[in-house]
Structure formats: structure tokens, C-alpha cells
Tab-separated table of C-alpha atoms in Angstrom:
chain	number	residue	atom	x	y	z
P	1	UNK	CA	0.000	0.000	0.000
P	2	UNK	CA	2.904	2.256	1.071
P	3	UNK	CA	4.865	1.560	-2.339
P	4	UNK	CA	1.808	1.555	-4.122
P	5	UNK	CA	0.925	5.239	-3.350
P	6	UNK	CA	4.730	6.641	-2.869
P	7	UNK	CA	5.042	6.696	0.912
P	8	UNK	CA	8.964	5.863	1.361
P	9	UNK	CA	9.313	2.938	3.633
P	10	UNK	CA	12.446	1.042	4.120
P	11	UNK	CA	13.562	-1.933	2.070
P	12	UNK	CA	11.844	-5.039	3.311
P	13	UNK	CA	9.166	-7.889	3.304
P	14	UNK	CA	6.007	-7.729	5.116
P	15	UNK	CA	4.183	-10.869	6.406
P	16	UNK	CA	6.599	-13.754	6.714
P	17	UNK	CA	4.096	-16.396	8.101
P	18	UNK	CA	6.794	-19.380	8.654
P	19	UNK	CA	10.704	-19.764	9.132
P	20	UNK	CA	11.581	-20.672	5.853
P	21	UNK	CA	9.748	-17.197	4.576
P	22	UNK	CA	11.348	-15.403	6.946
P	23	UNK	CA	14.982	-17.122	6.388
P	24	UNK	CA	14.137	-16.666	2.754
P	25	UNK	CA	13.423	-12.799	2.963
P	26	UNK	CA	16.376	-12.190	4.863
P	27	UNK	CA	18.725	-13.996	2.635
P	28	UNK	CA	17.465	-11.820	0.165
P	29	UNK	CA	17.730	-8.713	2.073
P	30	UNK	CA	21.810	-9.880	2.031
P	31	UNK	CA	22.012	-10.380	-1.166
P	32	UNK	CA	20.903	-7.234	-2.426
P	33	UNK	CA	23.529	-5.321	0.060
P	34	UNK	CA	21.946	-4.964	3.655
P	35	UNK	CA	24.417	-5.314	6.334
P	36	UNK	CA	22.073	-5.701	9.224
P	37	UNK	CA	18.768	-6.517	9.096
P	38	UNK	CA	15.488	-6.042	11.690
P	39	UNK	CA	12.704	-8.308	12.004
P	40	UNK	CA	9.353	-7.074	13.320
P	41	UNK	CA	6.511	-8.765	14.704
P	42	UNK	CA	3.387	-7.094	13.668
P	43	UNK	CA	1.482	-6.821	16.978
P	44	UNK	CA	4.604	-5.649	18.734
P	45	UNK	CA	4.584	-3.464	21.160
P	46	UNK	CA	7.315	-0.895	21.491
P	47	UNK	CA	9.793	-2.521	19.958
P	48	UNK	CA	9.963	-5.207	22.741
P	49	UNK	CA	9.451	-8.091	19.591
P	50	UNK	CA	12.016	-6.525	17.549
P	51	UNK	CA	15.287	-8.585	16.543
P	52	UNK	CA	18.575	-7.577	14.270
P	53	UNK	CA	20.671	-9.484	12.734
P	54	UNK	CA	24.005	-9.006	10.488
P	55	UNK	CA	24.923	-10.733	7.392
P	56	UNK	CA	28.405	-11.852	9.030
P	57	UNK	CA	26.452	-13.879	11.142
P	58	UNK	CA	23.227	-14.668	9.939
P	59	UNK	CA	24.096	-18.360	8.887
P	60	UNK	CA	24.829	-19.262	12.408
P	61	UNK	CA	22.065	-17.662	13.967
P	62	UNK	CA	19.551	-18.803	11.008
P	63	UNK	CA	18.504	-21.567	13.596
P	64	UNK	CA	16.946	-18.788	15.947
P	65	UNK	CA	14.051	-18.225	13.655
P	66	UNK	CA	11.829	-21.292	13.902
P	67	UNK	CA	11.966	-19.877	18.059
P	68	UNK	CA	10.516	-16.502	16.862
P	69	UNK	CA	7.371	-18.153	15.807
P	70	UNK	CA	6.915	-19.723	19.290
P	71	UNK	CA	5.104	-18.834	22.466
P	72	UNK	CA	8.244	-19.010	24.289
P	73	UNK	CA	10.037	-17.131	22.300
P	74	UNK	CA	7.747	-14.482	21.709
P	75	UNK	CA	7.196	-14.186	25.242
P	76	UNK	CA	10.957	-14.006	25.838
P	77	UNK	CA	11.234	-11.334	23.473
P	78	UNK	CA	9.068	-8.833	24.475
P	79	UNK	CA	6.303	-9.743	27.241
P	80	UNK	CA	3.161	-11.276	27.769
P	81	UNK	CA	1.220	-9.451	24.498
P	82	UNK	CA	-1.770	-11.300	22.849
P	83	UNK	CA	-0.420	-12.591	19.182
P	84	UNK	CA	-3.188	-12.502	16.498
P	85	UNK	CA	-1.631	-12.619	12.766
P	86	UNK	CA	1.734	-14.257	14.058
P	87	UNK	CA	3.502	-12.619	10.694
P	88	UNK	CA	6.885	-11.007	10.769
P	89	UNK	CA	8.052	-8.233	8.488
P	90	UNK	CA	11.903	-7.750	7.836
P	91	UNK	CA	13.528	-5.075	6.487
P	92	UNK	CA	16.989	-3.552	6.244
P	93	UNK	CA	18.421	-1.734	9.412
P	94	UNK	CA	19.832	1.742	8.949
P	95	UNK	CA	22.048	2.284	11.888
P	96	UNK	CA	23.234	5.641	11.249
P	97	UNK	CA	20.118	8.055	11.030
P	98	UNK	CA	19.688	12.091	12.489
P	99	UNK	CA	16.162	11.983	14.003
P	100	UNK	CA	13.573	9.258	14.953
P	101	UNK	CA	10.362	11.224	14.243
P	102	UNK	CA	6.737	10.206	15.115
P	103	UNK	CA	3.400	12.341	14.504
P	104	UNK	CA	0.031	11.499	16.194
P	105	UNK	CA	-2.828	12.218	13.967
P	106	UNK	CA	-6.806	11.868	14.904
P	107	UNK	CA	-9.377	11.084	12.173
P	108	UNK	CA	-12.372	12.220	13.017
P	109	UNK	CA	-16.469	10.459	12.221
P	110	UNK	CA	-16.781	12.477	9.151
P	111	UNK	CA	-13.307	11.465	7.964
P	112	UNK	CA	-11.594	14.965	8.484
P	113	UNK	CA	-7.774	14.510	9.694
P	114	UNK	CA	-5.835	16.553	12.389
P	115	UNK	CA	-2.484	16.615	13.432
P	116	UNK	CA	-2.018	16.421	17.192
P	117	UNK	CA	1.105	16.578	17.754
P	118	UNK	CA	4.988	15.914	16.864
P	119	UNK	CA	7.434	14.199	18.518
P	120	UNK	CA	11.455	12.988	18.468
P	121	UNK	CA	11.404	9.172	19.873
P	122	UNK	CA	13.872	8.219	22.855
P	123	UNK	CA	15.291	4.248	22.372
P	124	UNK	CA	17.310	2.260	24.833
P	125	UNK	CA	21.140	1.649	23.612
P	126	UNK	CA	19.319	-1.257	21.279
P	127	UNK	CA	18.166	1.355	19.361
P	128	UNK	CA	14.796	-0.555	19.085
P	129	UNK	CA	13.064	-0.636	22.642
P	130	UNK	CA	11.389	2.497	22.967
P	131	UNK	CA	12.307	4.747	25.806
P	132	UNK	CA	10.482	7.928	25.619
P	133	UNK	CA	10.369	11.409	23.696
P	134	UNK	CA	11.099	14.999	22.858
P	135	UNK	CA	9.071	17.887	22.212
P	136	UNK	CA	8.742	18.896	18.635
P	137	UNK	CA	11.254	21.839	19.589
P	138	UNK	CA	14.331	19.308	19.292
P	139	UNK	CA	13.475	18.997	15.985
P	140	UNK	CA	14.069	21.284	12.474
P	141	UNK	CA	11.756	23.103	11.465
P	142	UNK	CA	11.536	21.523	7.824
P	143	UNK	CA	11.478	18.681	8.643
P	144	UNK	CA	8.736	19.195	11.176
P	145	UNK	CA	6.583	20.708	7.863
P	146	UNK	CA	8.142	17.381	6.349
P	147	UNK	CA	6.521	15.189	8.551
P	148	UNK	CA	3.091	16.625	9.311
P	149	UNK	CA	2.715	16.853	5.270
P	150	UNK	CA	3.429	13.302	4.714
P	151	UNK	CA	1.765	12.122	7.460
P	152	UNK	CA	-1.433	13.630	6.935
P	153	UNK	CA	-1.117	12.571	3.600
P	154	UNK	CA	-0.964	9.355	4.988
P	155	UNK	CA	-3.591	9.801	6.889
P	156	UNK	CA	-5.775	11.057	4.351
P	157	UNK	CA	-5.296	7.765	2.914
P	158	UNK	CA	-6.593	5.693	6.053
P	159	UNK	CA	-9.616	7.993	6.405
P	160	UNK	CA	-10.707	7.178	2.193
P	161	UNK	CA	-10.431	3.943	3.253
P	162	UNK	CA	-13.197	3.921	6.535
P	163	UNK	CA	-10.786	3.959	9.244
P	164	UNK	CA	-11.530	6.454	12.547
P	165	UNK	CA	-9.827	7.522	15.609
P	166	UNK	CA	-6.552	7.795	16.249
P	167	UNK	CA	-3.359	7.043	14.287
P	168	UNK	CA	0.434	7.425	14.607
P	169	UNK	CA	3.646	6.863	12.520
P	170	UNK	CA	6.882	6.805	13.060
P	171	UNK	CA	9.485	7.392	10.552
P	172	UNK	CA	13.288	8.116	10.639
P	173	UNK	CA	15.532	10.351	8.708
P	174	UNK	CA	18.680	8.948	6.699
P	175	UNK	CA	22.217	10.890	6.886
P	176	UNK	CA	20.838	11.713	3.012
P	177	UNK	CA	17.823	13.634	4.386
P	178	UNK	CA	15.548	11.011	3.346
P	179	UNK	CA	12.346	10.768	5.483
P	180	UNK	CA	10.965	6.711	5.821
P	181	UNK	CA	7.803	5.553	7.592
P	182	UNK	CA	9.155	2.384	9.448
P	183	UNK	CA	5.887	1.694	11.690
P	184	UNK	CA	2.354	2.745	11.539
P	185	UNK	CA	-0.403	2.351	15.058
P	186	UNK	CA	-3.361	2.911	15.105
P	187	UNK	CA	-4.383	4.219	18.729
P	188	UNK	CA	-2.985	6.315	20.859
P	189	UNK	CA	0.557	5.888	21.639
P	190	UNK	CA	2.532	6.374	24.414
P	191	UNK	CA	3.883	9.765	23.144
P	192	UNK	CA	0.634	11.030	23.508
P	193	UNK	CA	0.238	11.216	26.974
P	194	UNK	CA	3.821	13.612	27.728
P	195	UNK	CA	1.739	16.213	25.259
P	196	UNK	CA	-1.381	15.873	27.029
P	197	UNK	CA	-0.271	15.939	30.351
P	198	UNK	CA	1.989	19.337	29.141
P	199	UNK	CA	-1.431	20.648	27.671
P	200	UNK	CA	-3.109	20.194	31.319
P	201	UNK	CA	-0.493	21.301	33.082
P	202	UNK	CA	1.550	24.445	31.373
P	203	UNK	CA	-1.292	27.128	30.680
P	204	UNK	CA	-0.709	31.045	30.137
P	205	UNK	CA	2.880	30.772	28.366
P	206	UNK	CA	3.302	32.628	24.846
P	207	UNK	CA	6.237	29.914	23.601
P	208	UNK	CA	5.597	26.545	23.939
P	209	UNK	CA	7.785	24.436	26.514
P	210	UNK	CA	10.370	22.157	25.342
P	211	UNK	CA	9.810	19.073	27.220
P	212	UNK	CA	11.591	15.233	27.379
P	213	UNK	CA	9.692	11.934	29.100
P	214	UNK	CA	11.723	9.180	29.841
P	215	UNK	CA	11.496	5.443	31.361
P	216	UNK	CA	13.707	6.060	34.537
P	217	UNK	CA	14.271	2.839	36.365
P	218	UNK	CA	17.135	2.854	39.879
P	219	UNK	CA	17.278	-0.376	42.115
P	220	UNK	CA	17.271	2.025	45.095
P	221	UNK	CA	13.421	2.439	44.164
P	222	UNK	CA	12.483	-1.014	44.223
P	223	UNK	CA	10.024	-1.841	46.850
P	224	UNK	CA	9.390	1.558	47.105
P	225	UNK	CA	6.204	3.827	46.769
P	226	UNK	CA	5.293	7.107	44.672
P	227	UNK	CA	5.974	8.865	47.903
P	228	UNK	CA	9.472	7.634	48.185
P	229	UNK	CA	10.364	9.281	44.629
P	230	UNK	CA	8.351	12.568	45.190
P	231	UNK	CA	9.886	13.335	48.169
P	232	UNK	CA	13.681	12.459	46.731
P	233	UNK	CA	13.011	14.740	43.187
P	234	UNK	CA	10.988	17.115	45.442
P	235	UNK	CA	13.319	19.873	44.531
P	236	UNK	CA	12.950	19.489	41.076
P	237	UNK	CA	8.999	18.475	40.824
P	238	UNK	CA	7.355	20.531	38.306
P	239	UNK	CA	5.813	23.971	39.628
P	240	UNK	CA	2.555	25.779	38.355
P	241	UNK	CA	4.222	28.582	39.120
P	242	UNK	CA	7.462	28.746	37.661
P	243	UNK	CA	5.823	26.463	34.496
P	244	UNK	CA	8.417	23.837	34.916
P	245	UNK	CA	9.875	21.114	36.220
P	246	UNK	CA	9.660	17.268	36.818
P	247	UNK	CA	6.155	15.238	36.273
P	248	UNK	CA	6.663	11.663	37.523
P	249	UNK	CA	4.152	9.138	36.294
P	250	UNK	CA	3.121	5.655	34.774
P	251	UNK	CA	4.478	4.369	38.001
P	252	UNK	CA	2.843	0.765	38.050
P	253	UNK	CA	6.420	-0.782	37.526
P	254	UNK	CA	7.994	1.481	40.453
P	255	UNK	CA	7.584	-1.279	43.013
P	256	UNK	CA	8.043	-4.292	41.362
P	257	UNK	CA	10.950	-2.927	38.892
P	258	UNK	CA	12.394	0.467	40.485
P	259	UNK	CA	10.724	1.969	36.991
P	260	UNK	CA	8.440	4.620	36.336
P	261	UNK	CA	8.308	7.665	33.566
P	262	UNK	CA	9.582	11.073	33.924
P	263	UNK	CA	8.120	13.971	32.262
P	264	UNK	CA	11.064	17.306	32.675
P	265	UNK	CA	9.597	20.243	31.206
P	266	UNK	CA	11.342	23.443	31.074
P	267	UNK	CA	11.970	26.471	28.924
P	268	UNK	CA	14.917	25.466	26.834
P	269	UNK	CA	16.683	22.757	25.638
P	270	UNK	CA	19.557	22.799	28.592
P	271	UNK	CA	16.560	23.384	30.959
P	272	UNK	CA	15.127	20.186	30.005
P	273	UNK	CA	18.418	18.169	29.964
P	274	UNK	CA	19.648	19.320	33.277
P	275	UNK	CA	15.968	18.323	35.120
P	276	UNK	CA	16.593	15.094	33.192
P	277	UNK	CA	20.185	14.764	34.983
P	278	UNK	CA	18.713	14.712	37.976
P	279	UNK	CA	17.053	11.195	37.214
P	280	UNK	CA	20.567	9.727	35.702
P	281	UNK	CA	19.076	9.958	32.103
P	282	UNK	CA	21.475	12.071	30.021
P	283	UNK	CA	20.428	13.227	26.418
P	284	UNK	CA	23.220	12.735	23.688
């Protein structure tokens, strides 16, 4: 559908139902020049099913794939998530790329689309596992105009075809400039709620905040309630007055895991990354 309507998306194969497909496509994927390769589960869930693997090594891990299509190795990939299709798509990996964009759309019942908002994605070192995300601020301008135009293009698409409600894509951005829609959802995604919970919360301001959330997790908060971490960031914990600050949430984790989100809000860029600090997570 992409392809067919000139949406770039990167080179790849969509719905590999067995091991032998998916051995097959990635073999393929080789030959024609990939170095590294990701395969994607299509009901995954922040990149917790995601798997790469390089051409130096792919014959000797070949023997991994017949586990992807499992229960246990689903599971051990990325968590107890309900598995309808149980198709794979694999595509080449681009490990060097400038920005990670996403943009959350909504398509309302008579079909009209709006954007609602913009965002830079956060990963873990895997580059896959989604961490969190920047305010549109952290991002150029053009390409900003870039990616709302394309993806309410996209959009546009979806909403010809019947669908309603909400929608998101996320795309990345090659060294060349080139802009590549590696992953569409359609619901709300977790990048929604940092923007909401800024709308709520800063009111009154001419400019826009800039604002990071981030997946914070510290042994020293394991067994430990909300109270424990609001009183130990008190310092820092976002202030209607002064617009700015931290916004702990999505604590269900906190006890079990030490983890929880961060939202750090702030004026300006080194605002942001030195309320960040303050939880150990340090922007590149």
C-alpha cells in the first residue's frame, strides 16, 4: 500500500508467516547489500518483539528463527502481548540516522484529519526498545513541515479507506535527508500522553515548553512507593508557578521494577536536559 501510493518505507518484506519465509526474505535482504537486518513482529509493542541481525552472522544464527514463531520465544522477546496474525516483516536496518520522528494524527467520524502533535522518539542503547520522547522543539523546522505533510497525507489515505480515531507513525531520517515511515499504530501511543499531560499542566505561556519523558528505572526504588520518589526529586517536581519542572508518572512498575516515567519540562533545551540529569538519564 505504502509503495503503491509513494510513501517511502524502508527496504523489506512484510508478512513472513513461517521460518523458511522469513529465512528466505532475509537472505534476500543480504544479497541485495543490507548489512544488518530487523525483524518485526506485527502486533509488537514498542519494539519489545524486535530482533537484528548481520549478514556476518546470519548463517549461524539462522537456527533462531523457527523460536521466533513460538510462544516461548515471543514471550521471551518482548512480554506477555496477545499474538493474532503471528507474521513477521523484515527489512533492512539503517544504523546511522539524524532523528527518529513520530506524529500522532486523529481522524475524526466524518473522515476529516488533524495533526495532534509531533514528537522525536527516545530508544534504549538497542536502538529498538522504545524509551520515551522529545518535544517537537528538538526537531528542524523543515522537517517538522516534512513530517506533518506526509503524514497527513498518509492519513488522508486511512480515512478514504473507513478507518476512525486515532493514528500514529513513526518514521526516521537517513544521513541523506531522506524521510521513511518504518511503523504505523493505530491508537494512541505512548507519546501522547507527555503532550497531554503538558497541555493540562503548562497554561498562560506565549512559547511553547520544550519538554523530554523518559522510562527512569534505579534499584534504590524497588520496593518503594510514589511517595518515596516525590519526596527524593521534590526539589525538582514541576511547579505551576514557575511552568516547569519534573512530572513523575506511569508508576505501576515502580515497586516491582524500580521503573516509572519522567516527564522534565522546562523552557529550553539545557533546561530540560539538566531536570533530566537529575534522574541519571542524560540526552546525547
Amino acid at each position: 500500500m505504502a509503495k503503491q501510493d509513494n510513501f517511502k518505507v524502508p527496504c523489506g518484506f512484510e508478512y513472513q508467516k513461517s521460518p523458511v519465509d522469513l529465512a528466505f526474505a532475509s537472505a534476500v535482504l543480504f544479497l541485495m547489500g543490507s548489512s544488518e537486518i530487523i525483524i518485526k513482529e506485527d502486533e509488537g509493542v514498542a519494539g519489545l518483539g524486535s530482533r537484528r541481525f548481520k549478514r556476518k552472522d546470519f548463517l549461524l544464527r539462522v537456527r533462531e528463527f523457527p523460536v521466533l514463531f513460538s510462544s516461548r520465544g515471543r514471550d521471551a522477546g518482548r512480554g506477555i502481548v496477545p499474538v493474532e496474525s503471528n507474521a513477521f516483516i523484515v527489512e533492512r536496518w539503517h544504523a546511522r540516522t539524524l532523528f527518529s520522528p513520530s506524529i500522532q494524527l486523529h481522524i475524526a467520524p466524518q473522515g476529516a484529519v488533524s495533526v495532534l502533535s509531533v514528537h522525536d522518539q527516545l530508544f534504549y542503547e538497542n536502538n529498538m526498545t522504545y524509551r520515551g520522547c522529545c518535544s517537537a522543539q528538538f526537531l528542524p523546522e523543515d522537517l517538522i513541515s516534512d513530517v506533518v505533510r506526509e503524514g497527513k497525507r498518509f492519513a488522508e489515505f486511512f480515512s478514504e479507506k473507513g478507518y476512525r480515531g486515532h493514528l500514529s507513525f513513526n518514521t526516521i531520517v537517513l544521513e541523506n535527508g531522506t524521510l521513511l515511515f518504518t511503523e504505523v499504530n493505530p491508537r494512541r501511543v505512548m507519546s501522547s500522553y507527555p503532550f497531554k499531560i503538558v497541555q493540562r499542566c503548562v497554561t498562560g505561556v506565549a512559547v511553547p515548553p520544550w519538554y523530554v519523558s523518559s522510562r527512569v528505572q534505579k534499584d534504590s526504588w524497588k520496593g518503594k512507593d510514589i511517595a518515596h520518589v516525590l519526596r527524593e526529586l521534590s526539589p525538582s517536581l514541576f511547579s505551576k508557578g514557575s511552568q516547569r519542572g519534573i512530572i513523575p508518572y506511569d508508576y505501576g512498575l515502580l515497586s516491582s521494577a524500580g521503573m516509572l516515567s519522567v516527564l522534565c519540562i522546562g523552557s529550553n533545551k539545557e533546561e530540560v536536559k539538566n531536570l533530566l540529569s537529575v534522574c541519571d538519564v542524560h540526552l546525547s
